[in-house]
PDB file of C-alpha atoms in Angstrom:
ATOM      1  CA  MET A   1    -118.813 214.405-121.910  1.00  0.00           C
ATOM      2  CA  PHE A   2    -117.075 213.104-118.733  1.00  0.00           C
ATOM      3  CA  ASN A   3    -120.010 211.132-117.470  1.00  0.00           C
ATOM      4  CA  LYS A   4    -119.561 208.322-120.019  1.00  0.00           C
ATOM      5  CA  LYS A   5    -117.744 206.340-117.378  1.00  0.00           C
ATOM      6  CA  LYS A   6    -119.415 205.672-114.033  1.00  0.00           C
ATOM      7  CA  GLN A   7    -117.751 207.619-111.219  1.00  0.00           C
ATOM      8  CA  PRO A   8    -116.115 205.473-108.536  1.00  0.00           C
ATOM      9  CA  PRO A   9    -117.937 205.410-105.163  1.00  0.00           C
ATOM     10  CA  ILE A  10    -116.768 207.633-102.324  1.00  0.00           C
ATOM     11  CA  LYS A  11    -115.900 205.081 -99.678  1.00  0.00           C
ATOM     12  CA  SER A  12    -113.857 207.282 -97.270  1.00  0.00           C
ATOM     13  CA  LEU A  13    -114.579 210.528 -95.445  1.00  0.00           C
ATOM     14  CA  ILE A  14    -112.326 212.726 -93.377  1.00  0.00           C
ATOM     15  CA  ALA A  15    -114.870 214.596 -91.270  1.00  0.00           C
ATOM     16  CA  GLU A  16    -115.013 218.295 -90.465  1.00  0.00           C
ATOM     17  CA  GLY A  17    -113.070 218.938 -87.246  1.00  0.00           C
ATOM     18  CA  SER A  18    -110.558 216.172 -88.008  1.00  0.00           C
ATOM     19  CA  GLN A  19    -106.926 216.761 -88.989  1.00  0.00           C
ATOM     20  CA  ILE A  20    -104.541 214.185 -90.465  1.00  0.00           C
ATOM     21  CA  ASP A  21    -100.823 214.859 -90.556  1.00  0.00           C
ATOM     22  CA  GLY A  22     -99.170 212.565 -93.095  1.00  0.00           C
ATOM     23  CA  ASN A  23     -99.510 211.230 -96.589  1.00  0.00           C
ATOM     24  CA  ILE A  24    -102.703 209.415 -97.671  1.00  0.00           C
ATOM     25  CA  ASN A  25    -102.974 206.793-100.410  1.00  0.00           C
ATOM     26  CA  PHE A  26    -106.556 205.941-101.429  1.00  0.00           C
ATOM     27  CA  THR A  27    -108.578 204.009-103.975  1.00  0.00           C
ATOM     28  CA  ASP A  28    -111.987 204.742-105.462  1.00  0.00           C
ATOM     29  CA  GLY A  29    -113.353 207.936-103.802  1.00  0.00           C
ATOM     30  CA  LEU A  30    -112.346 210.127-100.907  1.00  0.00           C
ATOM     31  CA  ARG A  31    -114.177 213.171 -99.499  1.00  0.00           C
ATOM     32  CA  ILE A  32    -112.391 215.582 -97.236  1.00  0.00           C
ATOM     33  CA  ASP A  33    -114.340 217.960 -94.918  1.00  0.00           C
ATOM     34  CA  GLY A  34    -111.494 218.385 -92.444  1.00  0.00           C
ATOM     35  CA  ALA A  35    -107.821 219.207 -92.725  1.00  0.00           C
ATOM     36  CA  ILE A  36    -104.913 217.316 -94.259  1.00  0.00           C
ATOM     37  CA  VAL A  37    -101.242 218.210 -93.861  1.00  0.00           C
ATOM     38  CA  GLY A  38     -99.603 215.864 -96.278  1.00  0.00           C
ATOM     39  CA  ASN A  39     -99.826 214.465 -99.808  1.00  0.00           C
ATOM     40  CA  LEU A  40    -102.843 212.715-101.286  1.00  0.00           C
ATOM     41  CA  PHE A  41    -102.259 209.982-103.848  1.00  0.00           C
ATOM     42  CA  ALA A  42    -104.996 208.005-105.614  1.00  0.00           C
ATOM     43  CA  GLU A  43    -104.019 204.604-106.912  1.00  0.00           C
ATOM     44  CA  THR A  44    -103.424 204.675-110.684  1.00  0.00           C
ATOM     45  CA  ASP A  45    -104.729 201.192-111.548  1.00  0.00           C
ATOM     46  CA  LYS A  46    -108.392 202.148-111.207  1.00  0.00           C
ATOM     47  CA  ALA A  47    -110.567 205.286-111.494  1.00  0.00           C
ATOM     48  CA  SER A  48    -110.505 207.641-108.542  1.00  0.00           C
ATOM     49  CA  ILE A  49    -112.341 210.742-107.364  1.00  0.00           C
ATOM     50  CA  LEU A  50    -111.343 213.297-104.693  1.00  0.00           C
ATOM     51  CA  VAL A  51    -113.792 215.806-103.258  1.00  0.00           C
ATOM     52  CA  ILE A  52    -112.380 218.702-101.179  1.00  0.00           C
ATOM     53  CA  SER A  53    -115.420 220.383 -99.619  1.00  0.00           C
ATOM     54  CA  GLU A  54    -115.916 224.094 -98.726  1.00  0.00           C
ATOM     55  CA  ALA A  55    -114.845 223.457 -95.136  1.00  0.00           C
ATOM     56  CA  ALA A  56    -111.672 221.463 -96.022  1.00  0.00           C
ATOM     57  CA  THR A  57    -108.062 222.474 -96.201  1.00  0.00           C
ATOM     58  CA  VAL A  58    -105.206 220.511 -97.784  1.00  0.00           C
ATOM     59  CA  ILE A  59    -101.583 221.409 -97.455  1.00  0.00           C
ATOM     60  CA  GLY A  60     -99.618 219.114 -99.734  1.00  0.00           C
ATOM     61  CA  GLU A  61     -99.493 217.589-103.248  1.00  0.00           C
ATOM     62  CA  ILE A  62    -102.580 215.959-104.712  1.00  0.00           C
ATOM     63  CA  HIS A  63    -102.788 213.291-107.450  1.00  0.00           C
ATOM     64  CA  ALA A  64    -106.069 211.752-108.589  1.00  0.00           C
ATOM     65  CA  ASP A  65    -108.188 211.169-111.720  1.00  0.00           C
ATOM     66  CA  HIS A  66    -111.156 213.399-111.004  1.00  0.00           C
ATOM     67  CA  ILE A  67    -110.695 216.166-108.430  1.00  0.00           C
ATOM     68  CA  ILE A  68    -113.429 218.462-107.201  1.00  0.00           C
ATOM     69  CA  VAL A  69    -112.326 221.402-105.091  1.00  0.00           C
ATOM     70  CA  ASN A  70    -114.510 223.834-103.176  1.00  0.00           C
ATOM     71  CA  GLY A  71    -112.090 224.435-100.217  1.00  0.00           C
ATOM     72  CA  ALA A  72    -108.481 225.528 -99.784  1.00  0.00           C
ATOM     73  CA  VAL A  73    -105.427 223.728-101.218  1.00  0.00           C
ATOM     74  CA  LYS A  74    -101.853 224.812-100.737  1.00  0.00           C
ATOM     75  CA  GLY A  75     -99.657 222.722-102.983  1.00  0.00           C
ATOM     76  CA  PRO A  76     -99.633 221.358-106.532  1.00  0.00           C
ATOM     77  CA  VAL A  77    -102.709 219.625-107.956  1.00  0.00           C
ATOM     78  CA  HIS A  78    -102.421 216.863-110.569  1.00  0.00           C
ATOM     79  CA  ALA A  79    -105.769 215.845-112.125  1.00  0.00           C
ATOM     80  CA  ARG A  80    -105.242 213.012-114.605  1.00  0.00           C
ATOM     81  CA  VAL A  81    -108.705 213.236-116.073  1.00  0.00           C
ATOM     82  CA  MET A  82    -110.778 216.237-114.820  1.00  0.00           C
ATOM     83  CA  LEU A  83    -110.374 219.082-112.337  1.00  0.00           C
ATOM     84  CA  GLU A  84    -113.536 220.921-111.182  1.00  0.00           C
ATOM     85  CA  LEU A  85    -113.068 224.183-109.245  1.00  0.00           C
ATOM     86  CA  GLN A  86    -116.252 225.178-107.466  1.00  0.00           C
ATOM     87  CA  PRO A  87    -116.931 228.886-106.604  1.00  0.00           C
ATOM     88  CA  LYS A  88    -115.180 228.835-103.241  1.00  0.00           C
ATOM     89  CA  ALA A  89    -112.059 226.942-104.393  1.00  0.00           C
ATOM     90  CA  ARG A  90    -108.747 228.492-103.423  1.00  0.00           C
ATOM     91  CA  ILE A  91    -105.586 226.872-104.782  1.00  0.00           C
ATOM     92  CA  GLN A  92    -102.100 228.119-103.984  1.00  0.00           C
ATOM     93  CA  GLY A  93     -99.906 226.048-106.316  1.00  0.00           C
ATOM     94  CA  ASP A  94     -99.488 224.840-109.826  1.00  0.00           C
ATOM     95  CA  VAL A  95    -102.325 222.951-111.462  1.00  0.00           C
ATOM     96  CA  HIS A  96    -101.813 220.093-113.885  1.00  0.00           C
ATOM     97  CA  TYR A  97    -104.968 218.878-115.672  1.00  0.00           C
ATOM     98  CA  ALA A  98    -106.343 217.016-118.680  1.00  0.00           C
ATOM     99  CA  ALA A  99    -109.661 218.940-118.469  1.00  0.00           C
ATOM    100  CA  LEU A 100    -110.556 221.888-116.313  1.00  0.00           C
ATOM    101  CA  GLU A 101    -113.894 223.275-115.280  1.00  0.00           C
ATOM    102  CA  MET A 102    -113.659 226.505-113.304  1.00  0.00           C
ATOM    103  CA  HIS A 103    -116.654 228.285-111.753  1.00  0.00           C
ATOM    104  CA  GLN A 104    -116.805 232.026-111.209  1.00  0.00           C
ATOM    105  CA  GLY A 105    -115.242 232.905-107.839  1.00  0.00           C
ATOM    106  CA  ALA A 106    -112.579 230.112-107.857  1.00  0.00           C
ATOM    107  CA  ILE A 107    -109.004 231.365-107.459  1.00  0.00           C
ATOM    108  CA  ILE A 108    -105.752 229.793-108.605  1.00  0.00           C
ATOM    109  CA  ALA A 109    -102.456 231.362-107.398  1.00  0.00           C
ATOM    110  CA  GLY A 110    -100.121 229.356-109.567  1.00  0.00           C
ATOM    111  CA  GLN A 111     -99.574 228.273-113.109  1.00  0.00           C
ATOM    112  CA  LEU A 112    -101.804 226.018-115.275  1.00  0.00           C
ATOM    113  CA  TYR A 113    -100.217 223.111-117.098  1.00  0.00           C
ATOM    114  CA  PRO A 114    -102.392 221.042-119.462  1.00  0.00           C
ATOM    115  CA  LEU A 115    -101.301 217.392-119.565  1.00  0.00           C
ATOM    116  CA  ALA A 116     -99.958 216.135-122.858  1.00  0.00           C
ATOM    117  CA  GLY A 117     -99.175 212.773-124.415  1.00  0.00           C
ATOM    118  CA  ALA A 118     -99.445 209.672-122.274  1.00  0.00           C
ATOM    119  CA  GLU A 119    -100.398 211.629-119.155  1.00  0.00           C
ATOM    120  CA  ALA A 120    -103.771 212.778-120.551  1.00  0.00           C
ATOM    121  CA  GLU A 121    -106.651 210.632-121.887  1.00  0.00           C
ATOM    122  CA  ALA A 122    -107.530 213.195-124.568  1.00  0.00           C
ATOM    123  CA  LYS A 123    -106.691 216.699-125.756  1.00  0.00           C
ATOM    124  CA  PRO A 124    -106.738 219.205-122.844  1.00  0.00           C
ATOM    125  CA  ILE A 125    -110.086 220.915-122.452  1.00  0.00           C
ATOM    126  CA  LEU A 126    -110.779 224.196-120.703  1.00  0.00           C
ATOM    127  CA  LYS A 127    -114.418 224.803-119.795  1.00  0.00           C
ATOM    128  CA  LEU A 128    -115.601 228.014-118.127  1.00  0.00           C
ATOM    129  CA  ALA A 129    -118.754 227.432-116.116  1.00  0.00           C
ATOM    130  CA  ALA A 130    -121.389 230.119-116.540  1.00  0.00           C
ATOM    131  CA  ASN A 131    -123.281 231.406-113.573  1.00  0.00           C
ATOM    132  CA  ASN A 132    -126.850 230.424-114.379  1.00  0.00           C
ATOM    133  CA  GLY A 133    -128.484 231.421-111.118  1.00  0.00           C
TER     134      GLY A 133
END
């Protein structure tokens, strides 16, 4: 359903063992394997993807189109199109989403807010991923 549009390429990587203190603005795709203390903002004029790996931690607010989390986030998350929570995702903060896919084992300590009106591309969708393995 969400693969109709081609995903933007991941052009930037914050490697494991790295820590950045401060806000980050990015375009296209960003993968985080290290630590961020600051807010992450994807440009709104083109599609964006943010991947937070199992080893990563983010303390701050996150805004992007498609967000995939398998690490730790402390702060609010704003997914304009899709939020995927992998099994080791840990979010402490409110989650705003147009569509949500949550795998067994992921934890959200906060409230869920489906986007409505002009903020969302379509009606909010909640998809629970089954453990097939």
